[in-house]
Every structure is written in C-alpha cells, then in structure tokens.
PDB file of C-alpha atoms (C1' of nucleotides) in Angstrom:
ATOM      1  CA  UNK A  16     105.029 118.065-114.209  1.00 75.00           C
ATOM      2  CA  UNK A  17     102.516 118.496-117.014  1.00 87.00           C
ATOM      3  CA  UNK A  18     103.591 115.187-118.358  1.00 87.00           C
ATOM      4  CA  UNK A  19     102.481 113.361-115.232  1.00 86.00           C
ATOM      5  CA  UNK A  20      99.191 115.195-115.091  1.00 86.00           C
ATOM      6  CA  UNK A  21      98.511 114.199-118.546  1.00 91.00           C
ATOM      7  CA  UNK A  22      99.040 110.626-117.706  1.00 88.00           C
ATOM      8  CA  UNK A  23      96.969 110.761-114.678  1.00 88.00           C
ATOM      9  CA  UNK A  24      94.240 112.172-116.709  1.00 91.00           C
ATOM     10  CA  UNK A  25      94.307 109.398-119.181  1.00 89.00           C
ATOM     11  CA  UNK A  26      91.214 107.273-118.689  1.00 84.00           C
ATOM     12  CA  UNK A  27      92.079 103.630-119.135  1.00 92.00           C
ATOM     13  CA  UNK A  28      90.541 101.786-116.222  1.00 96.00           C
ATOM     14  CA  UNK A  29      87.204  99.888-116.559  1.00 97.00           C
ATOM     15  CA  UNK A  30      84.811 100.141-113.688  1.00 98.00           C
ATOM     16  CA  UNK A  31      85.735  96.591-112.428  1.00 98.00           C
ATOM     17  CA  UNK A  32      89.200  97.829-111.694  1.00 97.00           C
ATOM     18  CA  UNK A  33      87.997 101.012-110.081  1.00 97.00           C
ATOM     19  CA  UNK A  34      85.749  98.915-107.901  1.00 97.00           C
ATOM     20  CA  UNK A  35      88.625  97.060-106.475  1.00 96.00           C
ATOM     21  CA  UNK A  36      90.906 100.093-106.138  1.00 96.00           C
ATOM     22  CA  UNK A  37      88.329 102.176-104.381  1.00 96.00           C
ATOM     23  CA  UNK A  38      86.396  99.355-102.712  1.00 96.00           C
ATOM     24  CA  UNK A  39      83.268 101.064-103.901  1.00 97.00           C
ATOM     25  CA  UNK A  40      80.285  99.250-105.584  1.00 97.00           C
ATOM     26  CA  UNK A  41      79.619  99.820-109.286  1.00 97.00           C
ATOM     27  CA  UNK A  42      76.355 101.226-108.153  1.00 97.00           C
ATOM     28  CA  UNK A  43      77.997 103.776-106.085  1.00 97.00           C
ATOM     29  CA  UNK A  44      80.525 104.690-108.689  1.00 98.00           C
ATOM     30  CA  UNK A  45      77.835 105.159-111.300  1.00 97.00           C
ATOM     31  CA  UNK A  46      75.719 107.147-108.848  1.00 96.00           C
ATOM     32  CA  UNK A  47      78.585 109.510-108.154  1.00 96.00           C
ATOM     33  CA  UNK A  48      78.812 110.039-111.772  1.00 96.00           C
ATOM     34  CA  UNK A  49      75.192 110.947-112.025  1.00 94.00           C
ATOM     35  CA  UNK A  50      75.901 113.459-109.329  1.00 92.00           C
ATOM     36  CA  UNK A  51      78.629 114.846-111.448  1.00 92.00           C
ATOM     37  CA  UNK A  52      81.342 114.056-108.978  1.00 93.00           C
ATOM     38  CA  UNK A  53      83.405 112.143-111.607  1.00 95.00           C
ATOM     39  CA  UNK A  54      83.242 112.202-115.304  1.00 95.00           C
ATOM     40  CA  UNK A  55      84.682 109.072-116.792  1.00 96.00           C
ATOM     41  CA  UNK A  56      85.144 108.862-120.575  1.00 96.00           C
ATOM     42  CA  UNK A  57      83.415 106.242-122.625  1.00 96.00           C
ATOM     43  CA  UNK A  58      84.643 103.548-125.085  1.00 96.00           C
ATOM     44  CA  UNK A  59      83.069 102.919-128.307  1.00 93.00           C
ATOM     45  CA  UNK A  60      81.054 100.275-126.625  1.00 94.00           C
ATOM     46  CA  UNK A  61      79.804 102.802-124.095  1.00 96.00           C
ATOM     47  CA  UNK A  62      81.979 101.329-121.316  1.00 97.00           C
ATOM     48  CA  UNK A  63      83.182 103.778-118.778  1.00 98.00           C
ATOM     49  CA  UNK A  64      86.946 104.439-118.610  1.00 97.00           C
ATOM     50  CA  UNK A  65      88.394 105.991-115.480  1.00 97.00           C
ATOM     51  CA  UNK A  66      91.725 107.913-115.019  1.00 95.00           C
ATOM     52  CA  UNK A  67      94.076 107.890-112.052  1.00 95.00           C
ATOM     53  CA  UNK A  68      92.654 111.310-111.093  1.00 93.00           C
ATOM     54  CA  UNK A  69      89.170 109.761-111.051  1.00 95.00           C
ATOM     55  CA  UNK A  70      90.452 107.150-108.634  1.00 96.00           C
ATOM     56  CA  UNK A  71      91.741 109.780-106.403  1.00 93.00           C
ATOM     57  CA  UNK A  72      88.510 111.618-106.600  1.00 93.00           C
ATOM     58  CA  UNK A  73      86.473 108.565-105.780  1.00 95.00           C
ATOM     59  CA  UNK A  74      88.886 107.918-102.801  1.00 95.00           C
ATOM     60  CA  UNK A  75      88.317 111.376-101.701  1.00 92.00           C
ATOM     61  CA  UNK A  76      84.589 111.089-102.003  1.00 93.00           C
ATOM     62  CA  UNK A  77      84.679 107.949-100.041  1.00 93.00           C
ATOM     63  CA  UNK A  78      86.512 109.693 -97.376  1.00 91.00           C
ATOM     64  CA  UNK A  79      84.154 112.551 -97.113  1.00 90.00           C
ATOM     65  CA  UNK A  80      81.317 110.184 -96.907  1.00 90.00           C
ATOM     66  CA  UNK A  81      83.020 108.484 -93.967  1.00 89.00           C
ATOM     67  CA  UNK A  82      83.505 111.765 -92.343  1.00 87.00           C
ATOM     68  CA  UNK A  83      79.702 112.080 -92.362  1.00 86.00           C
ATOM     69  CA  UNK A  84      79.392 114.591 -95.270  1.00 88.00           C
ATOM     70  CA  UNK A  85      76.521 114.193 -97.594  1.00 86.00           C
ATOM     71  CA  UNK A  86      76.319 114.203-101.449  1.00 87.00           C
ATOM     72  CA  UNK A  87      75.196 117.921-101.375  1.00 86.00           C
ATOM     73  CA  UNK A  88      78.247 118.807 -99.259  1.00 88.00           C
ATOM     74  CA  UNK A  89      80.719 117.064-101.533  1.00 89.00           C
ATOM     75  CA  UNK A  90      79.141 118.698-104.613  1.00 88.00           C
ATOM     76  CA  UNK A  91      79.686 121.982-102.772  1.00 86.00           C
ATOM     77  CA  UNK A  92      83.294 121.259-102.340  1.00 84.00           C
ATOM     78  CA  UNK A  93      84.002 120.413-105.903  1.00 83.00           C
ATOM     79  CA  UNK A  94      81.838 123.301-107.133  1.00 81.00           C
ATOM     80  CA  UNK A  95      83.791 125.792-105.058  1.00 84.00           C
ATOM     81  CA  UNK A  96      86.990 124.156-105.993  1.00 81.00           C
ATOM     82  CA  UNK A  97      86.446 124.639-109.625  1.00 81.00           C
ATOM     83  CA  UNK A  98      85.206 128.057-108.932  1.00 84.00           C
ATOM     84  CA  UNK A  99      88.431 128.955-107.260  1.00 80.00           C
ATOM     85  CA  UNK A 100      90.227 127.354-110.139  1.00 78.00           C
ATOM     86  CA  UNK A 101      88.401 129.495-112.591  1.00 82.00           C
ATOM     87  CA  UNK A 102      89.217 132.650-110.664  1.00 78.00           C
ATOM     88  CA  UNK A 103      92.903 132.258-110.304  1.00 68.00           C
ATOM     89  CA  UNK A 104      93.255 130.796-113.733  1.00 64.00           C
ATOM     90  CA  UNK A 105      96.703 131.979-114.608  1.00 58.00           C
ATOM     91  CA  UNK A 106      97.490 132.483-111.055  1.00 58.00           C
ATOM     92  CA  UNK A 107     100.029 130.374-109.278  1.00 65.00           C
ATOM     93  CA  UNK A 108      97.956 127.361-108.505  1.00 61.00           C
ATOM     94  CA  UNK A 109     100.347 125.334-106.507  1.00 72.00           C
ATOM     95  CA  UNK A 110      99.629 122.180-104.640  1.00 69.00           C
ATOM     96  CA  UNK A 111      99.777 124.126-101.491  1.00 67.00           C
ATOM     97  CA  UNK A 112      96.982 126.289-102.700  1.00 68.00           C
ATOM     98  CA  UNK A 113      94.866 123.268-103.378  1.00 66.00           C
ATOM     99  CA  UNK A 114      95.483 121.871 -99.987  1.00 75.00           C
ATOM    100  CA  UNK A 115      94.752 125.243 -98.502  1.00 73.00           C
ATOM    101  CA  UNK A 116      91.398 125.391-100.123  1.00 69.00           C
ATOM    102  CA  UNK A 117      90.726 121.739 -99.345  1.00 73.00           C
ATOM    103  CA  UNK A 118      91.502 122.278 -95.684  1.00 74.00           C
ATOM    104  CA  UNK A 119      89.465 125.524 -95.624  1.00 66.00           C
ATOM    105  CA  UNK A 120      86.398 123.928 -97.130  1.00 61.00           C
ATOM    106  CA  UNK A 121      86.691 120.846 -95.053  1.00 62.00           C
ATOM    107  CA  UNK A 122      86.590 122.834 -91.803  1.00 61.00           C
ATOM    108  CA  UNK A 123      83.654 124.825 -93.238  1.00 58.00           C
ATOM    109  CA  UNK A 124      81.441 121.760 -94.034  1.00 52.00           C
ATOM    110  CA  UNK A 125      82.507 119.981 -90.970  1.00 55.00           C
ATOM    111  CA  UNK A 126      80.367 122.406 -89.053  1.00 52.00           C
ATOM    112  CA  UNK A 127      77.191 121.469 -90.922  1.00 54.00           C
ATOM    113  CA  UNK A 128      77.121 117.939 -89.639  1.00 49.00           C
ATOM    114  CA  UNK A 129      75.395 115.347 -91.668  1.00 49.00           C
ATOM    115  CA  UNK A 130      71.982 116.956 -92.053  1.00 52.00           C
ATOM    116  CA  UNK A 131      70.427 116.095 -95.444  1.00 49.00           C
ATOM    117  CA  UNK A 132      69.438 118.666 -98.016  1.00 48.00           C
ATOM    118  CA  UNK A 133      71.190 121.294 -96.155  1.00 49.00           C
ATOM    119  CA  UNK A 134      73.319 123.750 -98.140  1.00 47.00           C
ATOM    120  CA  UNK A 135      76.401 125.655 -96.965  1.00 45.00           C
ATOM    121  CA  UNK A 136      74.368 128.725 -97.010  1.00 44.00           C
ATOM    122  CA  UNK A 137      71.911 127.679 -94.323  1.00 45.00           C
ATOM    123  CA  UNK A 138      74.265 126.353 -91.805  1.00 47.00           C
ATOM    124  CA  UNK A 139      72.958 125.635 -88.446  1.00 47.00           C
ATOM    125  CA  UNK A 140      74.845 126.480 -85.350  1.00 45.00           C
ATOM    126  CA  UNK A 141      76.246 123.307 -83.781  1.00 45.00           C
ATOM    127  CA  UNK A 142      76.099 123.054 -79.998  1.00 42.00           C
TER     128      UNK A 142
ATOM    129  C1'  DT B  29      82.719  87.566-118.922  1.00 90.61           C
ATOM    130  C1'  DT B  30      81.956  92.299-118.035  1.00 90.61           C
ATOM    131  C1'  DT B  31      79.509  96.463-118.324  1.00 90.61           C
ATOM    132  C1'  DC B  32      75.237  99.237-119.238  1.00 90.61           C
ATOM    133  C1'  DT B  33      70.614 101.354-118.325  1.00 90.61           C
ATOM    134  C1'  DG B  34      66.500 101.243-115.901  1.00 90.61           C
ATOM    135  C1'  DA B  35      63.756  99.944-112.124  1.00 90.61           C
ATOM    136  C1'  DC B  36      62.101  98.228-107.614  1.00 90.61           C
ATOM    137  C1'  DA B  37      62.537  97.635-102.761  1.00 90.61           C
TER     138       DA B  37
ATOM    139  C1'  DT C 240      72.499 101.211-101.977  1.00 90.61           C
ATOM    140  C1'  DG C 241      71.618  96.450-103.442  1.00 90.61           C
ATOM    141  C1'  DT C 242      70.016  93.734-106.828  1.00 90.61           C
ATOM    142  C1'  DC C 243      67.683  91.860-110.869  1.00 90.61           C
ATOM    143  C1'  DA C 244      66.557  91.931-115.842  1.00 90.61           C
ATOM    144  C1'  DG C 245      67.765  92.079-120.602  1.00 90.61           C
ATOM    145  C1'  DC C 246      71.257  93.850-123.876  1.00 90.61           C
ATOM    146  C1'  DA C 247      75.783  94.497-126.227  1.00 90.61           C
TER     147       DA C 247
END
DNA sequence: TTTCTGACA
DNA sequence: TGTCAGCA
C-alpha cells in the first residue's frame, strides 16, 4: 500500500484544478495554506502543486467549515493528529486508528460551537 | 492564459 | 472572502 500512498503524495495539480475539484476559491486555498492546513510544493516558477492527499485535506477542511468549525478548531485537529502520529510512530497506525482519532476529535470540537478564537482548552458548556 | 503576492474593502 | 493590480 506504500506505492499508493506515494502516488497520492505526488504533487502535480495546479491550483486551477484544485479549485474545480474542491469547489474552493484560489483565495481560500491559498489562505488555508497560510494557516498551515495544506503544504503544496512549488514548481520552478513558484507555482503551487497539490497532491491527491492535499485534495482530500481541502475537502475535509471544507467539510469542517460547513459543520461550523472555525480555522482554530481545524488547526487543532491536524495538530493533534500529527501529535498522535508522532507518538505511535512505529505503532500500528491502521486506517481504523485514524478514523478513531478523527471521530474522537470531531465529537470533541463539536461541543465548542463556532465561537471564534476559542481554543479547545477553554471550552464553554453548551446548553 | 494561469498563477503569484500584496493590499483594500 | 472577493477582487484588483502588476509581474512572471
């Protein structure tokens, strides 16, 4: 399965293609990059190149946004995800594990509503 | 023609 | 976020 992952990690899509695939504006895509949500590679001409994984990422971000989660929340999600990944490095990181984490974090942030500038640490009780 | 950065609303 | 400018 490593072959597949490698291919999915190959950045070959220009932003125009990504725009159509994700239905996001170039503005948004670049902004998400600024936020460190996606890290496209660059061509010699400084053009952004996205991978299939990036598309997935963007689609996921779009989803979270629709769910009413703000940028801070999304950042937290990926931050915690890579944190988990770092911990259980050689550990069995199966797809189920990822889904588990995703589901877990999703429920977690769902409780913080769409307040702005609110971190996961200072959750407010929703009534 | 397409993308890039920076900036203003 | 949209949009415009001025480049490459």
